[in-house]
Tab-separated table of N, CA and C in Angstrom:
chain	number	residue	atom	x	y	z
A	187	UNK	N	-7.528	3.043	6.699
A	187	UNK	CA	-6.945	2.016	6.909
A	187	UNK	C	-6.398	1.994	7.886
A	188	UNK	N	-6.366	0.319	8.842
A	188	UNK	CA	-5.693	0.450	9.841
A	188	UNK	C	-4.451	-0.307	9.790
A	189	UNK	N	-3.332	0.341	10.039
A	189	UNK	CA	-1.838	-0.064	9.721
A	189	UNK	C	-1.395	-0.999	10.842
A	190	UNK	N	-1.934	-1.024	12.232
A	190	UNK	CA	-1.333	-1.607	13.597
A	190	UNK	C	-2.084	-2.697	13.502
A	191	UNK	N	-2.929	-3.544	13.018
A	191	UNK	CA	-3.575	-4.717	13.083
A	191	UNK	C	-4.744	-4.844	14.130
A	192	UNK	N	-5.461	-3.725	13.816
A	192	UNK	CA	-6.845	-3.795	14.736
A	192	UNK	C	-7.877	-4.428	13.307
A	193	UNK	N	-7.819	-4.483	12.263
A	193	UNK	CA	-8.413	-5.153	11.166
A	193	UNK	C	-7.872	-6.181	10.979
A	194	UNK	N	-8.774	-7.489	10.944
A	194	UNK	CA	-8.013	-8.923	10.649
A	194	UNK	C	-7.692	-8.753	9.338
A	195	UNK	N	-6.498	-9.520	9.080
A	195	UNK	CA	-6.081	-9.708	7.602
A	195	UNK	C	-6.486	-10.855	7.106
A	196	UNK	N	-5.973	-10.934	5.593
A	196	UNK	CA	-5.792	-12.456	5.143
A	196	UNK	C	-4.495	-12.428	4.349
A	197	UNK	N	-3.980	-13.898	4.291
A	197	UNK	CA	-2.684	-14.214	3.820
A	197	UNK	C	-3.158	-14.470	2.085
A	198	UNK	N	-2.236	-13.515	1.697
A	198	UNK	CA	-2.554	-13.298	-0.267
A	198	UNK	C	-0.859	-14.005	-0.574
A	199	UNK	N	-0.564	-14.809	-1.263
A	199	UNK	CA	0.801	-15.114	-1.547
A	199	UNK	C	0.643	-14.380	-2.644
A	200	UNK	N	1.989	-13.590	-3.148
A	200	UNK	CA	2.029	-12.807	-4.371
A	200	UNK	C	3.311	-13.099	-5.101
A	201	UNK	N	3.374	-12.608	-6.470
A	201	UNK	CA	4.614	-12.693	-6.884
A	201	UNK	C	4.619	-11.057	-7.555
A	202	UNK	N	5.921	-10.967	-7.461
A	202	UNK	CA	6.545	-9.527	-8.057
A	202	UNK	C	7.741	-10.245	-8.546
A	203	UNK	N	8.496	-9.166	-9.678
A	203	UNK	CA	9.464	-9.366	-10.631
A	203	UNK	C	10.481	-8.911	-9.582
A	204	UNK	N	11.665	-9.942	-9.982
A	204	UNK	CA	13.089	-9.440	-9.458
A	204	UNK	C	13.466	-8.288	-9.059
A	205	UNK	N	13.025	-7.172	-10.235
A	205	UNK	CA	13.777	-5.992	-10.191
A	205	UNK	C	12.893	-4.845	-9.282
A	206	UNK	N	11.288	-5.707	-8.987
A	206	UNK	CA	10.627	-4.855	-8.198
A	206	UNK	C	11.026	-5.146	-6.779
A	207	UNK	N	11.140	-6.275	-6.456
A	207	UNK	CA	11.697	-6.987	-4.939
A	207	UNK	C	12.981	-6.259	-4.766
A	208	UNK	N	14.100	-6.048	-5.557
A	208	UNK	CA	15.094	-5.502	-5.330
A	208	UNK	C	14.927	-3.918	-5.099
A	209	UNK	N	13.920	-3.214	-5.632
A	209	UNK	CA	13.516	-1.888	-5.286
A	209	UNK	C	13.023	-1.969	-4.220
A	210	UNK	N	12.060	-2.883	-3.659
A	210	UNK	CA	11.558	-2.907	-2.308
A	210	UNK	C	12.394	-2.805	-0.873
A	211	UNK	N	13.448	-4.018	-1.530
A	211	UNK	CA	14.835	-4.074	-0.311
A	211	UNK	C	15.387	-2.628	-0.099
A	212	UNK	N	15.780	-1.988	-1.485
A	212	UNK	CA	16.458	-0.792	-1.180
A	212	UNK	C	15.512	0.046	-0.744
A	213	UNK	N	14.492	0.543	-0.709
A	213	UNK	CA	13.647	1.110	-0.140
A	213	UNK	C	13.501	0.923	1.225
A	214	UNK	N	13.559	-0.251	1.659
A	214	UNK	CA	13.364	-0.264	2.955
A	214	UNK	C	14.781	-0.387	3.706
A	215	UNK	N	15.550	-0.662	2.767
A	215	UNK	CA	17.185	-0.473	3.515
A	215	UNK	C	17.464	1.017	3.720
A	216	UNK	N	17.298	1.863	2.721
A	216	UNK	CA	17.181	3.159	2.698
A	216	UNK	C	16.138	4.132	3.751
A	217	UNK	N	15.417	3.261	4.313
A	217	UNK	CA	14.181	3.906	5.289
A	217	UNK	C	13.317	4.454	4.432
A	218	UNK	N	12.904	4.498	3.288
A	218	UNK	CA	11.845	4.992	2.495
A	218	UNK	C	10.612	4.775	2.947
A	219	UNK	N	10.586	3.542	3.322
A	219	UNK	CA	8.984	3.035	3.328
A	219	UNK	C	9.056	2.881	5.029
A	220	UNK	N	7.903	3.656	5.567
A	220	UNK	CA	7.760	4.415	6.803
A	220	UNK	C	7.264	2.879	7.786
A	221	UNK	N	8.198	3.010	9.191
A	221	UNK	CA	7.817	1.862	9.962
A	221	UNK	C	6.977	2.839	11.122
A	222	UNK	N	6.421	2.462	11.638
A	222	UNK	CA	5.533	2.837	12.493
A	222	UNK	C	6.218	3.266	13.757
A	223	UNK	N	5.804	4.617	14.288
A	223	UNK	CA	6.421	5.390	15.402
A	223	UNK	C	7.089	4.573	16.476
A	224	UNK	N	8.306	4.391	16.709
A	224	UNK	CA	8.955	3.604	18.024
A	224	UNK	C	8.474	2.035	17.847
A	225	UNK	N	8.388	1.505	16.537
A	225	UNK	CA	8.693	0.227	16.635
A	225	UNK	C	9.813	-0.137	15.190
A	226	UNK	N	9.477	-1.352	15.476
A	226	UNK	CA	10.631	-2.051	14.519
A	226	UNK	C	9.729	-3.425	13.697
A	227	UNK	N	10.036	-3.583	12.435
A	227	UNK	CA	9.424	-4.595	11.924
A	227	UNK	C	10.089	-5.343	10.955
A	228	UNK	N	9.735	-6.868	10.781
A	228	UNK	CA	11.009	-7.491	9.686
A	228	UNK	C	10.179	-7.022	8.290
A	229	UNK	N	11.178	-7.487	7.836
A	229	UNK	CA	11.236	-6.848	6.314
A	229	UNK	C	9.946	-7.033	5.571
A	230	UNK	N	9.443	-8.919	5.989
A	230	UNK	CA	7.975	-8.925	5.341
A	230	UNK	C	6.628	-8.256	5.540
A	231	UNK	N	6.710	-7.796	6.733
A	231	UNK	CA	5.943	-6.957	7.331
A	231	UNK	C	5.662	-5.325	6.726
A	232	UNK	N	7.279	-4.815	5.893
A	232	UNK	CA	7.246	-4.127	5.551
A	232	UNK	C	6.557	-3.490	4.122
A	233	UNK	N	7.001	-5.201	3.487
A	233	UNK	CA	6.491	-5.472	2.261
A	233	UNK	C	5.240	-5.488	2.417
A	234	UNK	N	4.088	-6.096	3.671
A	234	UNK	CA	2.908	-6.296	3.480
A	234	UNK	C	2.417	-4.748	3.610
A	235	UNK	N	2.911	-4.110	4.351
A	235	UNK	CA	2.716	-2.787	4.999
A	235	UNK	C	2.557	-1.835	3.593
A	236	UNK	N	3.639	-2.044	2.744
A	236	UNK	CA	3.344	-1.336	1.368
A	236	UNK	C	2.555	-1.529	0.654
A	237	UNK	N	2.292	-2.639	0.413
A	237	UNK	CA	0.917	-3.609	-0.662
A	237	UNK	C	0.054	-2.990	-0.232
A	238	UNK	N	-0.485	-3.371	1.182
A	238	UNK	CA	-1.825	-2.820	1.712
A	238	UNK	C	-1.900	-1.193	1.169
A	239	UNK	N	-0.904	-0.400	1.732
A	239	UNK	CA	-1.283	1.165	1.630
A	239	UNK	C	-1.200	1.615	-0.303
A	240	UNK	N	-0.518	0.840	-0.992
A	240	UNK	CA	-0.832	0.789	-2.543
A	240	UNK	C	-2.323	0.716	-2.952
A	241	UNK	N	-2.722	-0.730	-1.884
A	241	UNK	CA	-4.343	-0.891	-2.153
A	241	UNK	C	-5.311	-0.163	-1.810
A	242	UNK	N	-4.859	0.329	-0.617
A	242	UNK	CA	-5.541	1.673	0.177
A	242	UNK	C	-5.625	2.787	-0.805
A	243	UNK	N	-4.711	3.366	-1.277
A	243	UNK	CA	-4.603	4.504	-2.490
A	243	UNK	C	-5.472	4.428	-3.377
A	244	UNK	N	-5.284	3.013	-3.812
A	244	UNK	CA	-6.012	2.930	-5.108
A	244	UNK	C	-7.431	2.732	-4.890
A	245	UNK	N	-7.878	1.897	-3.517
A	245	UNK	CA	-9.172	2.187	-3.400
A	245	UNK	C	-9.936	3.654	-3.344
A	246	UNK	N	-9.320	4.593	-2.335
A	246	UNK	CA	-9.531	5.899	-2.180
A	246	UNK	C	-9.345	6.775	-3.610
A	247	UNK	N	-8.767	6.378	-4.571
A	247	UNK	CA	-8.740	7.206	-5.578
A	247	UNK	C	-9.963	6.486	-6.533
A	248	UNK	N	-10.451	5.316	-6.491
A	248	UNK	CA	-11.416	5.096	-6.802
A	248	UNK	C	-12.730	5.742	-6.550
A	249	UNK	N	-12.787	5.499	-5.524
A	249	UNK	CA	-14.026	6.258	-4.491
A	249	UNK	C	-14.118	8.122	-5.191
A	250	UNK	N	-12.685	8.449	-4.980
A	250	UNK	CA	-12.792	9.888	-5.333
A	250	UNK	C	-13.592	10.118	-7.141
A	251	UNK	N	-12.972	8.842	-7.789
A	251	UNK	CA	-13.186	8.857	-9.397
A	251	UNK	C	-14.745	8.916	-9.208
A	252	UNK	N	-15.134	8.148	-8.641
A	252	UNK	CA	-16.748	7.465	-8.893
A	252	UNK	C	-17.201	9.006	-8.151
A	253	UNK	N	-16.817	9.703	-7.237
A	253	UNK	CA	-17.943	10.810	-6.849
A	253	UNK	C	-17.530	11.810	-7.863
A	254	UNK	N	-16.418	12.064	-8.514
A	254	UNK	CA	-16.351	12.803	-9.549
A	254	UNK	C	-17.485	12.777	-10.971
A	255	UNK	N	-17.572	11.537	-11.376
A	255	UNK	CA	-18.201	10.921	-12.470
A	255	UNK	C	-20.082	11.445	-11.532
A	256	UNK	N	-20.045	10.871	-10.356
A	256	UNK	CA	-21.573	11.186	-10.034
A	256	UNK	C	-21.637	12.657	-10.148
A	257	UNK	N	-20.837	13.337	-9.930
A	257	UNK	CA	-20.796	15.011	-10.084
A	257	UNK	C	-21.667	15.520	-11.463
A	258	UNK	N	-20.638	14.562	-12.266
A	258	UNK	CA	-20.685	15.072	-13.771
A	258	UNK	C	-22.277	14.704	-14.358
A	259	UNK	N	-22.471	13.692	-13.810
A	259	UNK	CA	-23.860	12.988	-14.013
A	259	UNK	C	-25.031	14.053	-13.817
A	260	UNK	N	-24.642	14.540	-12.642
A	260	UNK	CA	-25.974	15.410	-11.931
A	260	UNK	C	-25.963	16.708	-12.815
A	261	UNK	N	-24.954	16.890	-13.188
A	261	UNK	CA	-25.327	18.487	-13.857
A	261	UNK	C	-25.858	18.299	-15.318
């Protein structure tokens, strides 16, 4: 996954619960959501990066699960 703008992005409006937004805001304020080295980003960009990383991790986990299932079928 390219976090630094080399991959074209599409805009996708999302809705999250107020407590989820408060949690994201707190994580950003506490510096727990990573900012690229030497950079600063607007809060909206940090939300976007965090959600994209969650999606990336979910996609990687799905690939891993599919590979494990494929190994089980081969046995």
